[in-house]
JSON list of C-alpha atoms in Angstrom, two decimals:
[
{"chain": "A", "resi": 227, "resn": "MET", "atom": "CA", "xyz": [198.27, -82.23, 105.89]},
{"chain": "A", "resi": 228, "resn": "LEU", "atom": "CA", "xyz": [196.48, -80.02, 102.70]},
{"chain": "A", "resi": 229, "resn": "ASN", "atom": "CA", "xyz": [199.38, -78.23, 101.87]},
{"chain": "A", "resi": 230, "resn": "PRO", "atom": "CA", "xyz": [202.47, -80.05, 100.76]},
{"chain": "A", "resi": 231, "resn": "SER", "atom": "CA", "xyz": [205.66, -77.56, 100.97]},
{"chain": "A", "resi": 232, "resn": "VAL", "atom": "CA", "xyz": [206.77, -75.92, 97.48]},
{"chain": "A", "resi": 233, "resn": "GLY", "atom": "CA", "xyz": [205.83, -78.36, 94.44]},
{"chain": "A", "resi": 234, "resn": "GLY", "atom": "CA", "xyz": [204.64, -81.21, 96.54]},
{"chain": "A", "resi": 235, "resn": "GLU", "atom": "CA", "xyz": [208.01, -82.73, 97.35]},
{"chain": "A", "resi": 236, "resn": "ARG", "atom": "CA", "xyz": [209.03, -82.14, 100.67]},
{"chain": "A", "resi": 237, "resn": "ARG", "atom": "CA", "xyz": [206.79, -83.82, 103.38]},
{"chain": "A", "resi": 238, "resn": "THR", "atom": "CA", "xyz": [206.33, -82.69, 107.28]},
{"chain": "A", "resi": 239, "resn": "PRO", "atom": "CA", "xyz": [209.39, -84.10, 109.10]},
{"chain": "A", "resi": 240, "resn": "HIS", "atom": "CA", "xyz": [206.96, -86.17, 111.20]},
{"chain": "A", "resi": 241, "resn": "VAL", "atom": "CA", "xyz": [205.52, -87.80, 108.66]},
{"chain": "A", "resi": 242, "resn": "GLU", "atom": "CA", "xyz": [208.82, -89.18, 107.40]},
{"chain": "A", "resi": 243, "resn": "ASP", "atom": "CA", "xyz": [210.66, -89.89, 111.05]},
{"chain": "A", "resi": 244, "resn": "PRO", "atom": "CA", "xyz": [208.85, -93.46, 111.47]},
{"chain": "A", "resi": 245, "resn": "GLY", "atom": "CA", "xyz": [209.38, -94.19, 107.75]},
{"chain": "A", "resi": 246, "resn": "ILE", "atom": "CA", "xyz": [206.08, -93.77, 106.33]},
{"chain": "A", "resi": 247, "resn": "ASN", "atom": "CA", "xyz": [206.81, -92.65, 102.37]},
{"chain": "A", "resi": 248, "resn": "ILE", "atom": "CA", "xyz": [203.70, -90.72, 100.73]},
{"chain": "A", "resi": 249, "resn": "PRO", "atom": "CA", "xyz": [203.50, -90.05, 96.70]},
{"chain": "A", "resi": 250, "resn": "ASP", "atom": "CA", "xyz": [202.98, -87.30, 95.68]},
{"chain": "A", "resi": 251, "resn": "GLN", "atom": "CA", "xyz": [199.23, -88.59, 94.56]},
{"chain": "A", "resi": 252, "resn": "THR", "atom": "CA", "xyz": [197.83, -88.41, 97.96]},
{"chain": "A", "resi": 253, "resn": "VAL", "atom": "CA", "xyz": [198.11, -84.69, 98.16]},
{"chain": "A", "resi": 254, "resn": "ILE", "atom": "CA", "xyz": [195.02, -83.64, 98.50]},
{"chain": "A", "resi": 255, "resn": "LYS", "atom": "CA", "xyz": [194.09, -81.06, 95.85]},
{"chain": "A", "resi": 256, "resn": "LYS", "atom": "CA", "xyz": [191.18, -78.23, 96.11]},
{"chain": "A", "resi": 257, "resn": "GLY", "atom": "CA", "xyz": [188.66, -79.76, 94.43]},
{"chain": "A", "resi": 258, "resn": "GLU", "atom": "CA", "xyz": [189.38, -82.90, 96.04]},
{"chain": "A", "resi": 259, "resn": "ALA", "atom": "CA", "xyz": [189.36, -81.07, 98.96]},
{"chain": "A", "resi": 260, "resn": "VAL", "atom": "CA", "xyz": [185.72, -80.05, 98.32]},
{"chain": "A", "resi": 261, "resn": "HIS", "atom": "CA", "xyz": [184.02, -83.49, 97.56]},
{"chain": "A", "resi": 262, "resn": "LEU", "atom": "CA", "xyz": [186.32, -85.04, 100.66]},
{"chain": "A", "resi": 263, "resn": "ALA", "atom": "CA", "xyz": [184.05, -82.01, 102.83]},
{"chain": "A", "resi": 264, "resn": "ARG", "atom": "CA", "xyz": [180.74, -83.12, 101.17]},
{"chain": "A", "resi": 265, "resn": "ASP", "atom": "CA", "xyz": [181.68, -86.79, 102.04]},
{"chain": "A", "resi": 266, "resn": "PHE", "atom": "CA", "xyz": [182.77, -86.40, 105.43]},
{"chain": "A", "resi": 267, "resn": "GLY", "atom": "CA", "xyz": [179.97, -84.20, 105.93]},
{"chain": "A", "resi": 268, "resn": "TYR", "atom": "CA", "xyz": [177.06, -87.03, 104.45]},
{"chain": "A", "resi": 269, "resn": "VAL", "atom": "CA", "xyz": [179.25, -89.86, 106.67]},
{"chain": "A", "resi": 270, "resn": "CYS", "atom": "CA", "xyz": [179.11, -88.01, 109.82]},
{"chain": "A", "resi": 271, "resn": "GLU", "atom": "CA", "xyz": [175.24, -87.30, 109.64]},
{"chain": "A", "resi": 272, "resn": "THR", "atom": "CA", "xyz": [174.29, -90.27, 108.32]},
{"chain": "A", "resi": 273, "resn": "GLU", "atom": "CA", "xyz": [176.95, -93.28, 109.74]},
{"chain": "A", "resi": 274, "resn": "PHE", "atom": "CA", "xyz": [177.81, -91.71, 112.72]},
{"chain": "A", "resi": 275, "resn": "PRO", "atom": "CA", "xyz": [176.73, -94.39, 115.31]},
{"chain": "A", "resi": 276, "resn": "ALA", "atom": "CA", "xyz": [174.96, -91.41, 117.94]},
{"chain": "A", "resi": 277, "resn": "LYS", "atom": "CA", "xyz": [173.03, -94.04, 119.14]},
{"chain": "A", "resi": 278, "resn": "ALA", "atom": "CA", "xyz": [175.41, -96.91, 120.15]},
{"chain": "A", "resi": 279, "resn": "VAL", "atom": "CA", "xyz": [177.98, -94.20, 121.56]},
{"chain": "A", "resi": 280, "resn": "ALA", "atom": "CA", "xyz": [175.12, -92.53, 123.77]},
{"chain": "A", "resi": 281, "resn": "GLU", "atom": "CA", "xyz": [174.00, -95.68, 125.38]},
{"chain": "A", "resi": 282, "resn": "PHE", "atom": "CA", "xyz": [177.60, -97.32, 126.17]},
{"chain": "A", "resi": 283, "resn": "LEU", "atom": "CA", "xyz": [178.88, -94.10, 127.45]},
{"chain": "A", "resi": 284, "resn": "ASN", "atom": "CA", "xyz": [175.33, -93.74, 129.40]},
{"chain": "A", "resi": 285, "resn": "ARG", "atom": "CA", "xyz": [175.53, -97.31, 131.12]},
{"chain": "A", "resi": 286, "resn": "GLN", "atom": "CA", "xyz": [178.65, -96.34, 132.68]},
{"chain": "A", "resi": 287, "resn": "HIS", "atom": "CA", "xyz": [177.29, -93.42, 133.76]},
{"chain": "A", "resi": 288, "resn": "SER", "atom": "CA", "xyz": [174.15, -94.71, 135.15]},
{"chain": "A", "resi": 289, "resn": "ASP", "atom": "CA", "xyz": [174.41, -94.17, 139.00]},
{"chain": "A", "resi": 290, "resn": "PRO", "atom": "CA", "xyz": [170.83, -92.09, 140.29]},
{"chain": "A", "resi": 291, "resn": "ASN", "atom": "CA", "xyz": [172.96, -89.78, 142.15]},
{"chain": "A", "resi": 292, "resn": "GLU", "atom": "CA", "xyz": [175.15, -88.60, 139.00]},
{"chain": "A", "resi": 293, "resn": "GLN", "atom": "CA", "xyz": [172.28, -88.52, 136.39]},
{"chain": "A", "resi": 294, "resn": "VAL", "atom": "CA", "xyz": [170.88, -84.61, 137.23]},
{"chain": "A", "resi": 295, "resn": "THR", "atom": "CA", "xyz": [174.33, -83.38, 137.25]},
{"chain": "A", "resi": 296, "resn": "ARG", "atom": "CA", "xyz": [174.76, -85.78, 133.64]},
{"chain": "A", "resi": 297, "resn": "LYS", "atom": "CA", "xyz": [171.99, -84.46, 132.35]},
{"chain": "A", "resi": 298, "resn": "ASN", "atom": "CA", "xyz": [173.05, -80.86, 133.01]},
{"chain": "A", "resi": 299, "resn": "MET", "atom": "CA", "xyz": [176.60, -81.51, 131.68]},
{"chain": "A", "resi": 300, "resn": "LEU", "atom": "CA", "xyz": [175.08, -82.60, 128.32]},
{"chain": "A", "resi": 301, "resn": "LEU", "atom": "CA", "xyz": [172.77, -79.46, 128.21]},
{"chain": "A", "resi": 302, "resn": "ALA", "atom": "CA", "xyz": [175.44, -77.51, 128.83]},
{"chain": "A", "resi": 303, "resn": "THR", "atom": "CA", "xyz": [177.53, -78.86, 126.34]},
{"chain": "A", "resi": 304, "resn": "LYS", "atom": "CA", "xyz": [174.82, -79.26, 123.64]},
{"chain": "A", "resi": 305, "resn": "GLN", "atom": "CA", "xyz": [174.08, -74.70, 124.29]},
{"chain": "A", "resi": 306, "resn": "ILE", "atom": "CA", "xyz": [178.18, -74.38, 123.95]},
{"chain": "A", "resi": 307, "resn": "CYS", "atom": "CA", "xyz": [178.07, -76.56, 120.53]},
{"chain": "A", "resi": 308, "resn": "LYS", "atom": "CA", "xyz": [174.64, -74.55, 119.61]},
{"chain": "A", "resi": 309, "resn": "GLU", "atom": "CA", "xyz": [176.69, -71.11, 120.04]},
{"chain": "A", "resi": 310, "resn": "PHE", "atom": "CA", "xyz": [179.72, -72.09, 117.86]},
{"chain": "A", "resi": 311, "resn": "THR", "atom": "CA", "xyz": [177.48, -72.96, 115.19]},
{"chain": "A", "resi": 312, "resn": "ASP", "atom": "CA", "xyz": [175.15, -70.38, 115.26]},
{"chain": "A", "resi": 313, "resn": "LEU", "atom": "CA", "xyz": [179.18, -68.33, 114.69]},
{"chain": "A", "resi": 314, "resn": "LEU", "atom": "CA", "xyz": [179.75, -70.68, 111.89]},
{"chain": "A", "resi": 315, "resn": "ALA", "atom": "CA", "xyz": [176.80, -69.83, 110.13]},
{"chain": "A", "resi": 316, "resn": "GLN", "atom": "CA", "xyz": [177.73, -66.17, 109.97]},
{"chain": "A", "resi": 317, "resn": "ASP", "atom": "CA", "xyz": [181.19, -66.64, 108.49]},
{"chain": "A", "resi": 318, "resn": "ARG", "atom": "CA", "xyz": [180.83, -65.25, 105.46]},
{"chain": "A", "resi": 319, "resn": "SER", "atom": "CA", "xyz": [184.33, -66.05, 104.00]},
{"chain": "A", "resi": 320, "resn": "PRO", "atom": "CA", "xyz": [185.10, -65.53, 100.28]},
{"chain": "A", "resi": 321, "resn": "LEU", "atom": "CA", "xyz": [184.13, -67.90, 97.73]},
{"chain": "A", "resi": 322, "resn": "GLY", "atom": "CA", "xyz": [185.80, -67.92, 94.43]},
{"chain": "A", "resi": 323, "resn": "ASN", "atom": "CA", "xyz": [184.90, -64.39, 92.94]},
{"chain": "A", "resi": 324, "resn": "SER", "atom": "CA", "xyz": [181.72, -63.85, 95.25]},
{"chain": "A", "resi": 325, "resn": "ARG", "atom": "CA", "xyz": [182.84, -61.76, 98.26]},
{"chain": "A", "resi": 326, "resn": "PRO", "atom": "CA", "xyz": [179.69, -61.61, 100.92]},
{"chain": "A", "resi": 327, "resn": "ASN", "atom": "CA", "xyz": [179.21, -58.97, 102.93]},
{"chain": "A", "resi": 328, "resn": "PRO", "atom": "CA", "xyz": [180.73, -59.67, 106.31]},
{"chain": "A", "resi": 329, "resn": "ILE", "atom": "CA", "xyz": [178.20, -60.00, 109.67]},
{"chain": "A", "resi": 330, "resn": "LEU", "atom": "CA", "xyz": [180.43, -60.82, 111.98]},
{"chain": "A", "resi": 331, "resn": "GLU", "atom": "CA", "xyz": [183.61, -58.13, 113.43]},
{"chain": "A", "resi": 332, "resn": "PRO", "atom": "CA", "xyz": [186.54, -58.32, 111.18]},
{"chain": "A", "resi": 333, "resn": "GLY", "atom": "CA", "xyz": [188.73, -59.61, 113.52]},
{"chain": "A", "resi": 334, "resn": "ILE", "atom": "CA", "xyz": [186.88, -62.79, 113.83]},
{"chain": "A", "resi": 335, "resn": "GLN", "atom": "CA", "xyz": [186.10, -62.89, 110.16]},
{"chain": "A", "resi": 336, "resn": "SER", "atom": "CA", "xyz": [189.46, -62.48, 108.64]},
{"chain": "A", "resi": 337, "resn": "CYS", "atom": "CA", "xyz": [190.57, -65.74, 111.14]},
{"chain": "A", "resi": 338, "resn": "LEU", "atom": "CA", "xyz": [187.70, -67.73, 109.42]},
{"chain": "A", "resi": 339, "resn": "THR", "atom": "CA", "xyz": [188.38, -66.33, 105.90]},
{"chain": "A", "resi": 340, "resn": "HIS", "atom": "CA", "xyz": [192.16, -67.54, 106.73]},
{"chain": "A", "resi": 341, "resn": "PHE", "atom": "CA", "xyz": [191.14, -70.94, 107.89]},
{"chain": "A", "resi": 342, "resn": "ASN", "atom": "CA", "xyz": [189.15, -71.84, 104.78]},
{"chain": "A", "resi": 343, "resn": "LEU", "atom": "CA", "xyz": [191.38, -70.36, 102.86]},
{"chain": "A", "resi": 344, "resn": "ILE", "atom": "CA", "xyz": [194.54, -72.55, 103.67]},
{"chain": "A", "resi": 345, "resn": "SER", "atom": "CA", "xyz": [191.77, -75.21, 103.60]},
{"chain": "A", "resi": 346, "resn": "HIS", "atom": "CA", "xyz": [190.70, -75.14, 100.80]},
{"chain": "A", "resi": 347, "resn": "GLY", "atom": "CA", "xyz": [187.48, -75.25, 101.69]},
{"chain": "A", "resi": 348, "resn": "PHE", "atom": "CA", "xyz": [187.66, -78.27, 103.43]},
{"chain": "A", "resi": 349, "resn": "GLY", "atom": "CA", "xyz": [188.03, -76.82, 106.68]},
{"chain": "A", "resi": 350, "resn": "SER", "atom": "CA", "xyz": [184.37, -74.94, 107.66]},
{"chain": "A", "resi": 351, "resn": "PRO", "atom": "CA", "xyz": [182.17, -78.12, 106.41]},
{"chain": "A", "resi": 352, "resn": "ALA", "atom": "CA", "xyz": [184.50, -80.67, 107.82]},
{"chain": "A", "resi": 353, "resn": "VAL", "atom": "CA", "xyz": [184.68, -78.76, 111.33]},
{"chain": "A", "resi": 354, "resn": "CYS", "atom": "CA", "xyz": [180.29, -78.25, 111.01]},
{"chain": "A", "resi": 355, "resn": "ALA", "atom": "CA", "xyz": [180.51, -81.65, 110.49]},
{"chain": "A", "resi": 356, "resn": "ALA", "atom": "CA", "xyz": [181.78, -82.91, 113.13]},
{"chain": "A", "resi": 357, "resn": "VAL", "atom": "CA", "xyz": [180.75, -80.83, 115.77]},
{"chain": "A", "resi": 358, "resn": "THR", "atom": "CA", "xyz": [177.16, -82.36, 114.20]},
{"chain": "A", "resi": 359, "resn": "ALA", "atom": "CA", "xyz": [178.01, -85.53, 114.79]},
{"chain": "A", "resi": 360, "resn": "LEU", "atom": "CA", "xyz": [178.72, -84.49, 118.59]},
{"chain": "A", "resi": 361, "resn": "GLN", "atom": "CA", "xyz": [174.96, -82.95, 118.84]},
{"chain": "A", "resi": 362, "resn": "ASN", "atom": "CA", "xyz": [173.76, -86.08, 117.56]},
{"chain": "A", "resi": 363, "resn": "TYR", "atom": "CA", "xyz": [175.31, -88.16, 120.56]},
{"chain": "A", "resi": 364, "resn": "LEU", "atom": "CA", "xyz": [174.42, -85.25, 122.87]},
{"chain": "A", "resi": 365, "resn": "THR", "atom": "CA", "xyz": [170.83, -85.46, 121.75]},
{"chain": "A", "resi": 366, "resn": "GLU", "atom": "CA", "xyz": [170.88, -89.68, 121.42]},
{"chain": "A", "resi": 367, "resn": "ALA", "atom": "CA", "xyz": [172.36, -89.65, 125.27]},
{"chain": "A", "resi": 368, "resn": "LEU", "atom": "CA", "xyz": [169.62, -87.15, 126.34]},
{"chain": "A", "resi": 369, "resn": "LYS", "atom": "CA", "xyz": [167.14, -89.50, 125.18]},
{"chain": "A", "resi": 370, "resn": "ALA", "atom": "CA", "xyz": [168.69, -92.01, 126.59]},
{"chain": "A", "resi": 371, "resn": "MET", "atom": "CA", "xyz": [168.95, -90.45, 129.89]},
{"chain": "A", "resi": 372, "resn": "ASP", "atom": "CA", "xyz": [164.99, -89.56, 129.57]},
{"chain": "A", "resi": 373, "resn": "LYS", "atom": "CA", "xyz": [163.91, -92.71, 128.63]},
{"chain": "A", "resi": 374, "resn": "MET", "atom": "CA", "xyz": [166.20, -94.03, 131.75]},
{"chain": "A", "resi": 375, "resn": "TYR", "atom": "CA", "xyz": [164.64, -92.07, 133.92]},
{"chain": "A", "resi": 376, "resn": "LEU", "atom": "CA", "xyz": [160.92, -92.45, 132.84]},
{"chain": "A", "resi": 377, "resn": "SER", "atom": "CA", "xyz": [161.70, -96.62, 133.30]},
{"chain": "A", "resi": 378, "resn": "ASN", "atom": "CA", "xyz": [162.80, -95.72, 137.00]},
{"chain": "A", "resi": 379, "resn": "ASN", "atom": "CA", "xyz": [159.68, -93.41, 137.48]},
{"chain": "A", "resi": 380, "resn": "PRO", "atom": "CA", "xyz": [156.81, -94.27, 135.52]},
{"chain": "A", "resi": 381, "resn": "ASN", "atom": "CA", "xyz": [154.33, -91.50, 136.44]},
{"chain": "A", "resi": 382, "resn": "SER", "atom": "CA", "xyz": [156.79, -88.53, 135.56]},
{"chain": "A", "resi": 383, "resn": "HIS", "atom": "CA", "xyz": [155.44, -86.18, 132.40]},
{"chain": "A", "resi": 384, "resn": "THR", "atom": "CA", "xyz": [157.40, -85.37, 129.52]},
{"chain": "A", "resi": 385, "resn": "ASP", "atom": "CA", "xyz": [156.03, -82.49, 127.95]},
{"chain": "A", "resi": 386, "resn": "ASN", "atom": "CA", "xyz": [159.01, -80.35, 128.55]},
{"chain": "A", "resi": 387, "resn": "SER", "atom": "CA", "xyz": [161.60, -83.30, 127.27]},
{"chain": "A", "resi": 388, "resn": "ALA", "atom": "CA", "xyz": [159.46, -83.60, 124.02]},
{"chain": "A", "resi": 389, "resn": "LYS", "atom": "CA", "xyz": [159.19, -79.84, 123.31]},
{"chain": "A", "resi": 390, "resn": "SER", "atom": "CA", "xyz": [163.06, -79.84, 123.73]},
{"chain": "A", "resi": 391, "resn": "SER", "atom": "CA", "xyz": [163.42, -82.61, 121.48]},
{"chain": "A", "resi": 392, "resn": "ASP", "atom": "CA", "xyz": [161.49, -80.66, 118.67]},
{"chain": "A", "resi": 393, "resn": "LYS", "atom": "CA", "xyz": [163.36, -77.96, 119.18]},
{"chain": "A", "resi": 394, "resn": "GLU", "atom": "CA", "xyz": [166.97, -80.13, 119.10]},
{"chain": "A", "resi": 395, "resn": "GLU", "atom": "CA", "xyz": [165.80, -81.45, 116.40]},
{"chain": "A", "resi": 396, "resn": "LYS", "atom": "CA", "xyz": [164.97, -78.43, 114.38]},
{"chain": "A", "resi": 397, "resn": "HIS", "atom": "CA", "xyz": [168.57, -76.45, 115.35]},
{"chain": "A", "resi": 398, "resn": "ARG", "atom": "CA", "xyz": [170.11, -80.59, 114.54]},
{"chain": "A", "resi": 399, "resn": "ASN", "atom": "CA", "xyz": [168.48, -79.66, 110.88]},
{"chain": "A", "resi": 400, "resn": "LYS", "atom": "CA", "xyz": [169.67, -76.33, 110.55]},
{"chain": "A", "resi": 401, "resn": "VAL", "atom": "CA", "xyz": [173.15, -77.63, 111.05]},
{"chain": "A", "resi": 402, "resn": "VAL", "atom": "CA", "xyz": [172.81, -80.13, 108.57]},
{"chain": "A", "resi": 403, "resn": "GLN", "atom": "CA", "xyz": [171.77, -77.36, 105.96]},
{"chain": "A", "resi": 404, "resn": "LEU", "atom": "CA", "xyz": [174.50, -75.14, 106.65]},
{"chain": "A", "resi": 405, "resn": "VAL", "atom": "CA", "xyz": [177.12, -77.85, 106.50]},
{"chain": "A", "resi": 406, "resn": "LYS", "atom": "CA", "xyz": [175.51, -78.63, 102.81]},
{"chain": "A", "resi": 407, "resn": "ALA", "atom": "CA", "xyz": [175.54, -75.09, 102.19]},
{"chain": "A", "resi": 408, "resn": "LEU", "atom": "CA", "xyz": [179.20, -74.65, 103.00]},
{"chain": "A", "resi": 409, "resn": "ALA", "atom": "CA", "xyz": [180.06, -77.77, 100.94]},
{"chain": "A", "resi": 410, "resn": "ALA", "atom": "CA", "xyz": [178.20, -76.45, 98.15]},
{"chain": "A", "resi": 411, "resn": "ASN", "atom": "CA", "xyz": [179.69, -73.09, 98.25]},
{"chain": "A", "resi": 412, "resn": "SER", "atom": "CA", "xyz": [183.14, -74.49, 98.61]},
{"chain": "A", "resi": 413, "resn": "GLU", "atom": "CA", "xyz": [183.28, -75.73, 94.81]},
{"chain": "A", "resi": 414, "resn": "SER", "atom": "CA", "xyz": [184.46, -72.18, 94.18]},
{"chain": "A", "resi": 415, "resn": "LEU", "atom": "CA", "xyz": [186.44, -71.56, 96.09]},
{"chain": "A", "resi": 416, "resn": "ILE", "atom": "CA", "xyz": [189.28, -74.05, 93.55]},
{"chain": "A", "resi": 417, "resn": "SER", "atom": "CA", "xyz": [189.94, -70.40, 91.53]},
{"chain": "A", "resi": 418, "resn": "ILE", "atom": "CA", "xyz": [191.78, -69.15, 94.82]},
{"chain": "A", "resi": 419, "resn": "PRO", "atom": "CA", "xyz": [195.10, -69.17, 94.26]},
{"chain": "A", "resi": 420, "resn": "ASP", "atom": "CA", "xyz": [197.60, -71.43, 96.67]},
{"chain": "A", "resi": 421, "resn": "PHE", "atom": "CA", "xyz": [199.83, -68.90, 98.49]},
{"chain": "A", "resi": 422, "resn": "HIS", "atom": "CA", "xyz": [202.26, -71.93, 99.69]},
{"chain": "A", "resi": 423, "resn": "THR", "atom": "CA", "xyz": [203.23, -72.71, 96.29]},
{"chain": "A", "resi": 424, "resn": "GLN", "atom": "CA", "xyz": [204.40, -69.29, 95.05]}
]
């Protein structure tokens, strides 16, 4: 949990129940949360084994009768992820002293702002990083399925899938830029007061 109770002295009971002691030094401070989010984004982008996971899971679903349904499920999931990241790209939560003009409806913007404030800038970049890792997996899974399909049907043409892969790659790059921008802009959240210690 990013926010300890008043003064950092008490921890949540579920952590204390198993007999785990957490010293005060383990509490994540605002500046550390920003750096952690940036590092987490980088690790998700560069080290998450999307291709290996995709190949492993595709082997479990290699039944030719299942492939069309599975591909449609992967494509639908990619679309949902895109809608989600497009929404996060429109988030205009206050950053330090700056107050960007909102784009989203006040109801959803206030929810995103609340999340950004209580996570000290870690939350949105971390969510974007995790979704980027998921999108990388989905892209690799679709590539592996296309490769599997081509090996089973050598006369097929892939012009449409190549165009689709280019679009997916461009979208993934936009998401990566969003994560980096959120992480870079989050540094100014350090000046936001901690409402939980008042």
